[in-house]
Tab-separated table of C-alpha atoms and ligand atoms in Angstrom:
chain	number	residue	atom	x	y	z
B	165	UNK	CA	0.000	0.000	0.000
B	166	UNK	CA	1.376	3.462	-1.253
B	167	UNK	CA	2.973	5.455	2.088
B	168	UNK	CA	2.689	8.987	0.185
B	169	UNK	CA	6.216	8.920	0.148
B	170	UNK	CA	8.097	9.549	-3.385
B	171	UNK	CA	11.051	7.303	-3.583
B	172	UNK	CA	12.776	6.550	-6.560
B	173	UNK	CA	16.168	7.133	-8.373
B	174	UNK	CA	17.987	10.384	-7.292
B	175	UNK	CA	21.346	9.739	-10.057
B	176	UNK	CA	22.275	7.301	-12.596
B	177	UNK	CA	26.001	7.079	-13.893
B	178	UNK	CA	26.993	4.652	-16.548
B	179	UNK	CA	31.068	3.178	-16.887
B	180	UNK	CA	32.350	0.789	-19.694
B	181	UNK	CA	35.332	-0.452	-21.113
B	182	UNK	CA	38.728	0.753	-22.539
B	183	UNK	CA	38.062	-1.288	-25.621
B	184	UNK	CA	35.918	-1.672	-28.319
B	185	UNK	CA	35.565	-3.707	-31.333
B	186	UNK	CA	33.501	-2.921	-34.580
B	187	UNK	CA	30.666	-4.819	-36.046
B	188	UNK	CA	32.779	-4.032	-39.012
B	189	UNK	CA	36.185	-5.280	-38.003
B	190	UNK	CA	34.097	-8.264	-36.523
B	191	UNK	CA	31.805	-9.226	-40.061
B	192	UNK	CA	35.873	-9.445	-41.494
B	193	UNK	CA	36.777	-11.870	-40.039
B	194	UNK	CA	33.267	-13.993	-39.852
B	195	UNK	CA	32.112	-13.876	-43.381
B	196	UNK	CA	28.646	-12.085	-42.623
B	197	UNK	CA	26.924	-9.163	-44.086
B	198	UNK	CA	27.423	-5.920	-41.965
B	199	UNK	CA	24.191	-5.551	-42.151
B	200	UNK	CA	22.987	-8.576	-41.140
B	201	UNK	CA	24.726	-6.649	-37.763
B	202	UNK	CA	24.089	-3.112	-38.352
B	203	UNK	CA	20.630	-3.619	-39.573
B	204	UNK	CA	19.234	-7.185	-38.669
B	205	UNK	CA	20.940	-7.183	-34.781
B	206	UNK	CA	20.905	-2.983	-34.539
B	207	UNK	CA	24.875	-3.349	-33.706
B	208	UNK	CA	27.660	-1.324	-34.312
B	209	UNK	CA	30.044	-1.900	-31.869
B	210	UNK	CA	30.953	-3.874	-28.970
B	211	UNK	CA	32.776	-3.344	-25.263
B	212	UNK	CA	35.457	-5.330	-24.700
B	213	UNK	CA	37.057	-5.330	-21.193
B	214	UNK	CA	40.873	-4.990	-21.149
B	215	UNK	CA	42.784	-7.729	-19.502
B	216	UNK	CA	42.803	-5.467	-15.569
B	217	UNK	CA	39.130	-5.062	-15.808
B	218	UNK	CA	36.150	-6.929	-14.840
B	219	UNK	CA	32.942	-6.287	-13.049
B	220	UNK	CA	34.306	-4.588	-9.784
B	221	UNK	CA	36.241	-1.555	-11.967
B	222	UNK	CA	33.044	-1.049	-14.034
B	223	UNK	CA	31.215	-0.839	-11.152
B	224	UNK	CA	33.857	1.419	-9.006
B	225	UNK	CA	33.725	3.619	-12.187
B	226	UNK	CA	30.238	3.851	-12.815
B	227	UNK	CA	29.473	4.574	-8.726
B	228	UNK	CA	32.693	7.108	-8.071
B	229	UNK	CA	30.728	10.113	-9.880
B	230	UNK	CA	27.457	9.483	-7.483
B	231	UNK	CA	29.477	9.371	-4.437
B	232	UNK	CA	31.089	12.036	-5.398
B	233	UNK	CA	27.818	14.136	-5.941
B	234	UNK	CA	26.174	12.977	-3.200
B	235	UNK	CA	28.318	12.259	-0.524
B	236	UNK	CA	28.972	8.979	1.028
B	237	UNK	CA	27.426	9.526	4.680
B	238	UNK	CA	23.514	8.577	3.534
B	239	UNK	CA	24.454	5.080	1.792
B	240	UNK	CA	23.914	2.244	4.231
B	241	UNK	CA	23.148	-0.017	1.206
B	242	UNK	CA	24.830	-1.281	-1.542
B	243	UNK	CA	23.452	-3.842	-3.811
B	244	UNK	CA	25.341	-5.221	-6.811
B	245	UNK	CA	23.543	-7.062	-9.411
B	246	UNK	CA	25.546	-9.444	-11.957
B	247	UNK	CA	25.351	-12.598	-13.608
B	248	UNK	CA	29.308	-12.510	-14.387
B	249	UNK	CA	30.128	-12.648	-10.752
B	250	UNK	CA	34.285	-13.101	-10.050
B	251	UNK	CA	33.655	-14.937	-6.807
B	252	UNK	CA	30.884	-18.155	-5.414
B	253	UNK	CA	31.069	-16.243	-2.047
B	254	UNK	CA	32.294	-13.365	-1.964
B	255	UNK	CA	30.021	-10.127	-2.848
B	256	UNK	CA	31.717	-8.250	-5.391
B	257	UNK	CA	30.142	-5.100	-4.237
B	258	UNK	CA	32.325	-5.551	-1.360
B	259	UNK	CA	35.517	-4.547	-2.906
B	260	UNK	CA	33.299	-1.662	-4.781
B	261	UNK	CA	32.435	-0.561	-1.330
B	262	UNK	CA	36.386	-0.881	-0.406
B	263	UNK	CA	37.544	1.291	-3.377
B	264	UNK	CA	34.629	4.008	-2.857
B	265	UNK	CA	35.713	4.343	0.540
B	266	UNK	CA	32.159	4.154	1.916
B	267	UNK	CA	31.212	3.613	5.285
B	268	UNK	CA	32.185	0.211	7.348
B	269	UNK	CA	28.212	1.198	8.614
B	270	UNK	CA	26.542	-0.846	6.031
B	271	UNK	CA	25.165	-3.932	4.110
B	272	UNK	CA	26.537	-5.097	0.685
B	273	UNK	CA	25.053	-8.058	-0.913
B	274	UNK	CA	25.037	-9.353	-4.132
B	275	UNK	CA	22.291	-10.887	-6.458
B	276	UNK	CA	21.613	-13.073	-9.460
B	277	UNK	CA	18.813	-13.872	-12.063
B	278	UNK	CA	19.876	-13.510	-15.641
B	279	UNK	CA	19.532	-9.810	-16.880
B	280	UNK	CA	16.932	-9.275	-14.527
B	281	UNK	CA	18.446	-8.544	-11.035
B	282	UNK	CA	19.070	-5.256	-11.130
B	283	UNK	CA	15.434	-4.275	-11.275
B	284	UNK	CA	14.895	-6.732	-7.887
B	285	UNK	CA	17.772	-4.743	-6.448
B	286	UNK	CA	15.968	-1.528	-7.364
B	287	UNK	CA	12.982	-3.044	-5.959
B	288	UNK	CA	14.660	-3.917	-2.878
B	289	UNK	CA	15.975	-0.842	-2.479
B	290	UNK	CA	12.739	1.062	-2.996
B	291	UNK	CA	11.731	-1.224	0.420
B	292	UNK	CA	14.552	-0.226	2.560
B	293	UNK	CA	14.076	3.568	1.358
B	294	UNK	CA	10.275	3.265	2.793
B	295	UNK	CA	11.730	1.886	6.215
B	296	UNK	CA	13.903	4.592	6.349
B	297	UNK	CA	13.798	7.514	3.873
B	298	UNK	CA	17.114	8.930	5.011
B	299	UNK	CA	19.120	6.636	3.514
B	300	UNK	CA	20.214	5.945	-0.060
B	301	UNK	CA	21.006	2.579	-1.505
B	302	UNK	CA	23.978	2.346	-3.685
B	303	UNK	CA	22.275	0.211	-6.595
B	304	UNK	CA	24.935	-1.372	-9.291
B	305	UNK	CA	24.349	-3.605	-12.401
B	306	UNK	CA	27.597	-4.703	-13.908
B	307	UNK	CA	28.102	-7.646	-16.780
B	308	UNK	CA	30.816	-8.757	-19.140
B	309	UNK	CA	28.679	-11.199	-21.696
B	310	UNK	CA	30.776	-13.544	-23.271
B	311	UNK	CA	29.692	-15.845	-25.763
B	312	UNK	CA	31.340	-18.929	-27.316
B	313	UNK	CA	33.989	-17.407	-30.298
B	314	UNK	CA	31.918	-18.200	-34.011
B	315	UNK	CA	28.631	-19.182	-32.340
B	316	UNK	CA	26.021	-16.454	-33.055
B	317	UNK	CA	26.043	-15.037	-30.136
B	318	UNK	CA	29.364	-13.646	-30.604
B	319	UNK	CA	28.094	-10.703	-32.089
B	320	UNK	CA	26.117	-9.877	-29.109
B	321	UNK	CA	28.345	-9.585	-26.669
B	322	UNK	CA	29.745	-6.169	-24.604
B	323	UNK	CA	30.311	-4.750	-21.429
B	324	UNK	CA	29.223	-1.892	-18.826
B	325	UNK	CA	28.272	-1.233	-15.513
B	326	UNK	CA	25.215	1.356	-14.337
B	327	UNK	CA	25.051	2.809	-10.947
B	328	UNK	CA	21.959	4.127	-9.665
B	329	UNK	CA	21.244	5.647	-6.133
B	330	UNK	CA	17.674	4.864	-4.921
B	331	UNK	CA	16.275	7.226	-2.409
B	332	UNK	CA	13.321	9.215	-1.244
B	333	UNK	CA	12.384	12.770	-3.170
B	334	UNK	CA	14.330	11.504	-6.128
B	335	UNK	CA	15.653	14.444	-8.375
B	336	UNK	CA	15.757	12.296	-11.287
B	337	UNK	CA	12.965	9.313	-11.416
B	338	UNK	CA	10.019	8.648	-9.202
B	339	UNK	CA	9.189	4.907	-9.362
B	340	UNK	CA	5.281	4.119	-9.615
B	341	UNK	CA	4.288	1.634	-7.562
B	342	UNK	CA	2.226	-1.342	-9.361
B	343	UNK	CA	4.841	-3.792	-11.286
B	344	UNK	CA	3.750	-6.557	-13.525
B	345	UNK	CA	5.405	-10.097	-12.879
B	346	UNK	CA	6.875	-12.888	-14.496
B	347	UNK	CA	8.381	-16.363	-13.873
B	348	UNK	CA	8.733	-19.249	-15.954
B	349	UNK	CA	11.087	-22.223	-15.693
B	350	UNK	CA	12.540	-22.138	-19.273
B	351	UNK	CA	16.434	-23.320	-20.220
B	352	UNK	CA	16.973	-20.460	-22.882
B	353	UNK	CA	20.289	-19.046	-21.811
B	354	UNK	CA	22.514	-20.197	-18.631
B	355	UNK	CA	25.853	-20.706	-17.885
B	356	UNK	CA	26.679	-23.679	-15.649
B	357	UNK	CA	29.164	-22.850	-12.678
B	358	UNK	CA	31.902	-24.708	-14.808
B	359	UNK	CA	31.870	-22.396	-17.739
B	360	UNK	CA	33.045	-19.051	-18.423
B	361	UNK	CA	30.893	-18.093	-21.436
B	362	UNK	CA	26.984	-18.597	-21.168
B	363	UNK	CA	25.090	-21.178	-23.115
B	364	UNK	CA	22.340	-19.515	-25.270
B	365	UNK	CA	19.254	-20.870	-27.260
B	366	UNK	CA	19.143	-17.770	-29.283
B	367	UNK	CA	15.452	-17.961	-31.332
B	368	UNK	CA	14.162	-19.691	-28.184
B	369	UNK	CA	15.542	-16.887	-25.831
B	370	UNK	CA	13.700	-14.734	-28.251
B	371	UNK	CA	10.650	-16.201	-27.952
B	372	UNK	CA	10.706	-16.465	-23.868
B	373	UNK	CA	11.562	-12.858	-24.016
B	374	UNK	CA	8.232	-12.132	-26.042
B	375	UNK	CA	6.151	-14.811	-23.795
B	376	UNK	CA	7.171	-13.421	-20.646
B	377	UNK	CA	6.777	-9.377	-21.343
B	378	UNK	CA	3.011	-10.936	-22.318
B	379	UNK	CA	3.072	-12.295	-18.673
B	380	UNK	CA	4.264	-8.920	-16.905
B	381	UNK	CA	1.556	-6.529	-19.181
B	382	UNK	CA	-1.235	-8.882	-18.211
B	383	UNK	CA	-0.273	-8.926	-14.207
B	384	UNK	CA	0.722	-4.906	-14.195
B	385	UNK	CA	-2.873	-4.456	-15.956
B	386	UNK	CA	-4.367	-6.683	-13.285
B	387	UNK	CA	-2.218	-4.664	-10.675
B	388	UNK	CA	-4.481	-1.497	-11.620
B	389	UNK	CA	-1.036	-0.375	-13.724
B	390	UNK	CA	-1.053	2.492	-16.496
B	391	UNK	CA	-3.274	2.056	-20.000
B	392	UNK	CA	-0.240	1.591	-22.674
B	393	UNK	CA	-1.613	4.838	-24.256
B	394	UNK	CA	-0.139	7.021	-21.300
B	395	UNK	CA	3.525	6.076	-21.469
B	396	UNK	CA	5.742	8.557	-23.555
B	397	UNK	CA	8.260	6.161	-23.831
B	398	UNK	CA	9.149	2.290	-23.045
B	399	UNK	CA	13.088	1.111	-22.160
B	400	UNK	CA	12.941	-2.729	-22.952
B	401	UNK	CA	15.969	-4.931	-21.969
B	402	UNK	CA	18.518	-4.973	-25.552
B	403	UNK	CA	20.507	-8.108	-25.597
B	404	UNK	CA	20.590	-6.631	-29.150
B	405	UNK	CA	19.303	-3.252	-29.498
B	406	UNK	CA	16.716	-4.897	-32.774
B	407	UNK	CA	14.950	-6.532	-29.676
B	408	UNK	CA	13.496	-3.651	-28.199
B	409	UNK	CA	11.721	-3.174	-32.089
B	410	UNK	CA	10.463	-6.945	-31.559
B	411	UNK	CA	9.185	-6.699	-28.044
B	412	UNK	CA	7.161	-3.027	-28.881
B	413	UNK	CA	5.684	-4.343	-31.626
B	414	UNK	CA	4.745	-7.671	-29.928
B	415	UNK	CA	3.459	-5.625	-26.818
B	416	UNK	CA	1.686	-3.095	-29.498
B	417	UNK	CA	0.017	-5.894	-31.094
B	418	UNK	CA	-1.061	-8.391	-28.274
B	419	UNK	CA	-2.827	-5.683	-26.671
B	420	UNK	CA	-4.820	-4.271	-30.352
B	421	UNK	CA	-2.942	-1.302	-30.575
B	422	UNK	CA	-1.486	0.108	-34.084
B	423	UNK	CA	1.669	-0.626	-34.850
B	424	UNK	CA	3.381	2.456	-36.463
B	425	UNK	CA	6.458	1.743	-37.662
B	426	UNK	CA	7.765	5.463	-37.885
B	427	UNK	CA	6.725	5.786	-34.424
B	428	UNK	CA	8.304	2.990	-32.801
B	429	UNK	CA	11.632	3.548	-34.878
B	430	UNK	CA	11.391	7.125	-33.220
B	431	UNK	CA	10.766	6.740	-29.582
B	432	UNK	CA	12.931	3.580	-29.519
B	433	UNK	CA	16.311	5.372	-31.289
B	434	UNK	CA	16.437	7.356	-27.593
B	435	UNK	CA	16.691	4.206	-25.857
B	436	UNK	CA	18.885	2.634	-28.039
B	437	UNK	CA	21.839	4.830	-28.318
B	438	UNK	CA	23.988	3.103	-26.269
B	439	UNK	CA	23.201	-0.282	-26.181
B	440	UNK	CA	24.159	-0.014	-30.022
B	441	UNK	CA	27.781	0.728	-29.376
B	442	UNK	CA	28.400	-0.805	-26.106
B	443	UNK	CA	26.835	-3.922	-26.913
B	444	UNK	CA	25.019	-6.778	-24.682
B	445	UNK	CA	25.554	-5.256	-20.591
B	446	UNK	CA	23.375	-7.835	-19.115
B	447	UNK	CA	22.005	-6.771	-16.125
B	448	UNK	CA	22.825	-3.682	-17.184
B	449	UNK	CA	21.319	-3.320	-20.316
B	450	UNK	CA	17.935	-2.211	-19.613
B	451	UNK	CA	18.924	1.012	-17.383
B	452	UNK	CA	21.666	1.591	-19.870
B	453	UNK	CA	18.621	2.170	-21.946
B	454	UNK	CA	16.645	4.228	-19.492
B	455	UNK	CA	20.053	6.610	-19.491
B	456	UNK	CA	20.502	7.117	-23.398
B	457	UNK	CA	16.423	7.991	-22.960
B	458	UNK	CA	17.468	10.290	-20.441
B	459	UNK	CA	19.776	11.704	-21.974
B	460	UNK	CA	18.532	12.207	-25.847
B	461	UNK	CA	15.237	12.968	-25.799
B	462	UNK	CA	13.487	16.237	-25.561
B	463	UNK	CA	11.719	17.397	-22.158
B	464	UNK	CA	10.344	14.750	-20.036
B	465	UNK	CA	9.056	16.360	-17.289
B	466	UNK	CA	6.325	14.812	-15.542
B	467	UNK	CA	5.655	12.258	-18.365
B	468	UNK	CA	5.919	8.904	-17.383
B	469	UNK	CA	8.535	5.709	-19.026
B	470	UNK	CA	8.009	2.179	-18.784
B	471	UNK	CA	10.456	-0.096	-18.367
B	472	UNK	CA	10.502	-3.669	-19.354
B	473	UNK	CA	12.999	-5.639	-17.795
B	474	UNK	CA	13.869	-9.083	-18.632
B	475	UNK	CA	16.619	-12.229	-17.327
B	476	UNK	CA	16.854	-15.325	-19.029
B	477	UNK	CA	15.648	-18.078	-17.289
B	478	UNK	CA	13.240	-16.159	-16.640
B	479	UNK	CA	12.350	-13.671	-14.525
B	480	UNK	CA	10.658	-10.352	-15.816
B	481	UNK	CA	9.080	-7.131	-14.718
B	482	UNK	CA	7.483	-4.302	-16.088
B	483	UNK	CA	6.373	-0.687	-14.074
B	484	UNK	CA	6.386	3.210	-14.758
B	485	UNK	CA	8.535	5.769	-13.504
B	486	UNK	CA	7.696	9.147	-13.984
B	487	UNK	CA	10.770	12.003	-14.512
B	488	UNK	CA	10.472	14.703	-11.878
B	489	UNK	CA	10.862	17.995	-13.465
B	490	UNK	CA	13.757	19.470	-13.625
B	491	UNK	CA	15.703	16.301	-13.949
B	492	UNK	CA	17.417	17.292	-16.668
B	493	UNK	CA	19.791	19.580	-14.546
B	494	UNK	CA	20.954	16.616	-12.894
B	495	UNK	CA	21.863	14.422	-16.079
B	496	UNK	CA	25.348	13.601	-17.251
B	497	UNK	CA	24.860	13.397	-20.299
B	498	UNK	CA	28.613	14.723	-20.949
B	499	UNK	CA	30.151	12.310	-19.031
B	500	UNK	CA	28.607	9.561	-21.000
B	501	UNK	CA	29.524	10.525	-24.440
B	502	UNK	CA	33.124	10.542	-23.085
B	503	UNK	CA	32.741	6.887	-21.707
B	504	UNK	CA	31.822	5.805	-24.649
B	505	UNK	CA	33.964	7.963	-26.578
B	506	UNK	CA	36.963	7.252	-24.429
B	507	UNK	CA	37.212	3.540	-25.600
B	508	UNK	CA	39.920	2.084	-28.005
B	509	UNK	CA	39.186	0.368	-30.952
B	510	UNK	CA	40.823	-2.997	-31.238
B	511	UNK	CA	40.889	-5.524	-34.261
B	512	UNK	CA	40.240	-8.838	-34.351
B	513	UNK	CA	43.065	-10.773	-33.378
B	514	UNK	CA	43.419	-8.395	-30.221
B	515	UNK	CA	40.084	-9.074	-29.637
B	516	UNK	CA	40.289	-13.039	-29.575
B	517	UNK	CA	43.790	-12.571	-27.723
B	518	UNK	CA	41.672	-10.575	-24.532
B	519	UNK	CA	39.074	-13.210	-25.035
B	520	UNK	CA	41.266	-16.065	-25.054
B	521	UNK	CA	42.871	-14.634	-21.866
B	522	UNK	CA	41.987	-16.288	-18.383
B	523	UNK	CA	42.819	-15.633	-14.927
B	524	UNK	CA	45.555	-18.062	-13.722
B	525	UNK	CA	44.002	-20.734	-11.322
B	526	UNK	CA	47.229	-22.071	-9.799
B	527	UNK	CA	47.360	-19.175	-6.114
B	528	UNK	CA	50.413	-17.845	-7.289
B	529	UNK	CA	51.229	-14.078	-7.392
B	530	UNK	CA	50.235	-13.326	-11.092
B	531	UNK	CA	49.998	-9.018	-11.498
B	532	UNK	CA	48.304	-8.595	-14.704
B	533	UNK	CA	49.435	-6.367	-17.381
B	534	UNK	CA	48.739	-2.505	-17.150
B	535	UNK	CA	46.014	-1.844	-20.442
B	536	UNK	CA	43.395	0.095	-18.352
B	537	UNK	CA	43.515	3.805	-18.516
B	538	UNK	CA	39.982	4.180	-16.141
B	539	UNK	CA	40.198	5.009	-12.299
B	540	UNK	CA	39.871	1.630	-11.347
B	541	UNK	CA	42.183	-1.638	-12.028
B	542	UNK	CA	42.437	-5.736	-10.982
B	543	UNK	CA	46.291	-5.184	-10.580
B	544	UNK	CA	47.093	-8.885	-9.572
B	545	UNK	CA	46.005	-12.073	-8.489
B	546	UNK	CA	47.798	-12.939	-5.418
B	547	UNK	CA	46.788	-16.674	-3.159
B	548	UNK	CA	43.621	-16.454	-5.039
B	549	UNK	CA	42.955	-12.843	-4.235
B	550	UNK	CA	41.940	-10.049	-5.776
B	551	UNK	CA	44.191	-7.510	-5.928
B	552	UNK	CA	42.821	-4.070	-7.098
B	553	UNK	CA	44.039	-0.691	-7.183
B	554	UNK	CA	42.851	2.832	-7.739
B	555	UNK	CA	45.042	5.141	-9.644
K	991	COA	N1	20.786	-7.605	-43.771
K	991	COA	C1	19.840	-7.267	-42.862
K	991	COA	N2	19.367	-8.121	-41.919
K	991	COA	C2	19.896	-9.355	-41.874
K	991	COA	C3	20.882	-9.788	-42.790
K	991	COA	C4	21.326	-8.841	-43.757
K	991	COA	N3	22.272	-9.166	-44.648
K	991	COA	N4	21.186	-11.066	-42.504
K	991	COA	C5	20.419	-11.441	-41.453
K	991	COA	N5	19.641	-10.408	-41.084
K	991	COA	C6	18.668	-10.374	-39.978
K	991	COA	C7	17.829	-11.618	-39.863
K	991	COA	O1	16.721	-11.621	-40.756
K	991	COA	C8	17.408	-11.558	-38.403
K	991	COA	O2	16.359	-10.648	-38.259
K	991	COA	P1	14.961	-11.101	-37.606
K	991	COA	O3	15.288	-11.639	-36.246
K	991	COA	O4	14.178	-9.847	-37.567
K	991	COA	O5	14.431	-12.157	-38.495
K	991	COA	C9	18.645	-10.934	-37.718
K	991	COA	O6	19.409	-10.309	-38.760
K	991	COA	C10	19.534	-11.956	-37.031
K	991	COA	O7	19.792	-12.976	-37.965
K	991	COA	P2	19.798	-14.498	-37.537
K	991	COA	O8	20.058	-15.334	-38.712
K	991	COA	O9	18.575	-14.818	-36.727
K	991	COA	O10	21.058	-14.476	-36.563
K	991	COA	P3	21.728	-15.610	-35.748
K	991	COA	O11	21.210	-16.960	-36.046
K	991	COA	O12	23.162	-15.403	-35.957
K	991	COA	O13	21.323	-15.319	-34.203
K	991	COA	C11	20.680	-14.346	-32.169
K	991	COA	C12	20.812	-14.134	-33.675
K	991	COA	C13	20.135	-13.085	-31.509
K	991	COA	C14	19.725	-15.505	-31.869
K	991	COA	C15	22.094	-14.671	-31.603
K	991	COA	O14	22.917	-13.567	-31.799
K	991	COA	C16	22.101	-15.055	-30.143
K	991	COA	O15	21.910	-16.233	-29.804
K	991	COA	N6	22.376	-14.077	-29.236
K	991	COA	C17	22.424	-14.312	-27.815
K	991	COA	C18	21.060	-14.522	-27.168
K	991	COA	C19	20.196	-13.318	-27.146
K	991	COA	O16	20.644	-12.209	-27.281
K	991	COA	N7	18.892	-13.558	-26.902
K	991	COA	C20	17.896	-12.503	-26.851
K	991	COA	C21	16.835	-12.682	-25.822
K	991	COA	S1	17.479	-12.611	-24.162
């Protein structure tokens, strides 16, 4: 039951990689049709983390600019979501917490379904914000996707972490309460603890995907949610950024509404904008969306988003957020260009060398060779540590 309060997210701050790799460079060496990437997947580049990154720097990156904003005093909660997690027991927000320097007073945790856990830990967080509004939660989504080299999902992979801070009186994003939910028991993607790249079937994940954002519209409608009419804009989850034109055309059309090409091309390009150049971010991936929304489209105050958020496996939600006006003042819009901007562009054979490259198992003191020019770096492994450093 609603409290009155309005909580929601206050900042959002998106990190990726120091490398990146062409659709273009990539179709070279695979025999395919750019376009069956540029067009057919909606891809034009891909993140690809340098051998001293991983989750933990993405996240450290991405977080660093709202601590610095904000302060560190308020966060009592930090809550890392990932499905490329370094360690079986260890939170990796814990380290993250470490290099922010933020205050021994609080909880870190991490958690794991698919692509979809970072909209439970905004959920979560939206909880312990109504239990006590003074405090923000420190809310990360981080993801390196990795596919199998030559299968097809090689061309969807990438890399990036997005840090949001949930709290009460958000400047950026009120949260609406109803959400529509979904869980099925389906095997489309998963990756066994064994492997280090995830096991995918792709036109079956595809269809899931489509099944289950028919399971959250029909609970959110039943949950006394928004008519479809009244959202200005919808941020779907883009494993490739061509899925977001599937899923709002399959949402458009199971519930007998036109489907205007033009139209959906147009809204979705805001939402797209990164995801096309940074590639698959897992977890990630749908608030990556919400921020290139943010952060190309004309005035949004007061008008309210949807977002549509989806993990293999599956577990899905959909709900509303609403911009508070004036958010726009409090967008950083500048820093993102440069984060994407900032990246390196590799060729191929670097590529499959960084791929090819894995952590040594064997406890030994291994430091790892300096690529990274971000903030944050894994400078060794050391007795099956983690070393990491900030410059
Ligand atoms: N010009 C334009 N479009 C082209 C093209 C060309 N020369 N060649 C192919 N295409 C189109 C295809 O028609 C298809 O479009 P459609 O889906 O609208 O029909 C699209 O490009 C992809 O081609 P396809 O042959 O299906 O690619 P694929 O077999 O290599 O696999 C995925 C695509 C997405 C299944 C694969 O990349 C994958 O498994 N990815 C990981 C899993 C994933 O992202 N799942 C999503 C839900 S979570």
């Amino acid at each position: 039951m609603s409290t009155g309060l309005a909580v929601g997210i206050h900042d959002l701050s998106f990190a990726t990689t120091e490398f990146v790799l062409p659709h273009l460079e990539l179709a070279g060496h695979t025999g395919a049709d750019p376009a069956k990437y540029h067009v057919g997947l909606g891809q034009r580049s891909m993140s690809i983390a340098a051998a001293d990154e991983d989750i933990v720097t993405m996240a450290a990156s991405a977080a660093a600019p709202l601590v610095a904003r904000w302060g560190a005093d308020r966060i009592r909660t930090v809550v890392l979501a990932t499905e490329t997690s370094i360690d079986q027991s260890k939170a990796a927000g814990v380290y993250v917490h470490s290099l922010l320097g933020l205050s021994p007073a609080a909880r870190v945790v991490e958690l794991k379904q698919a692509c979809y856990s970072a909209t439970a830990a905004v959920q979560f967080a939206l909880g312990l914000v109504h239990r006590n509004p003074g405090q923000l939660v420190l809310v990360i989504a981080t993801d390196v996707s990795r596919y199998d080299p030559d299968s097809p999902g090689e061309a969807t992979q990438g890399a990036a972490a997005v840090a949001m801070l949930v709290g009460a009186d958000p400047v950026l994003l009120r949260v609406e309460e109803p959400s529509g939910l979904s869980t099925v028991d389906v095997m489309d993607f998963w990756r066994p603890n064994y492997r280090s790249t995830a096991l995918v079937a792709g036109r079956e994940s595809v269809t899931a995907y489509l099944q289950a954002l028919e399971g959250v519209w029909k609970d959110y409608t039943e949950q006394g949610g928004r008519p479809l009419g009244d959202f200005r804009a919808f941020c779907y989850h883009q494993p490739f950024t061509k899925m977001a034109h599937k899923a709002h055309r399959h949402l458009l059309g199971f519930t007998g509404n036109v489907v205007d090409e033009d139209r959906i091309a147009a809204m979705l390009a805001l939402t797209t904008a990164y995801n096309e150049v940074v590639g698959n971010s897992y977890t990630a991936s749908v608030y990556l969306a919400l921020a290139s929304l943010l952060d190309h489209a004309d005035d949004l105050d007061g008008e309210a988003i949807a977002i549509a958020s989806y993990g293999s496996g599956s577990v899905a939600e959909f709900f509303g957020v609403t911009a508070v006006p004036g958010y726009r003042e409090h967008l950083r819009t500048e820093e993102h260009r440069r984060a994407v901007e900032r990246r390196r562009p590799i060729d191929f054979a670097a590529y499959r060398e960084l791929q090819a490259h894995a952590l040594p198992v064997d406890g030994g003191h291994h430091p790892l060779p300096r690529q990274t020019t971000g903030d944050y770096r894994l400078a060794a492994l050391s007795g099956h540590k983690r070393v990491y450093e900030r410059r």
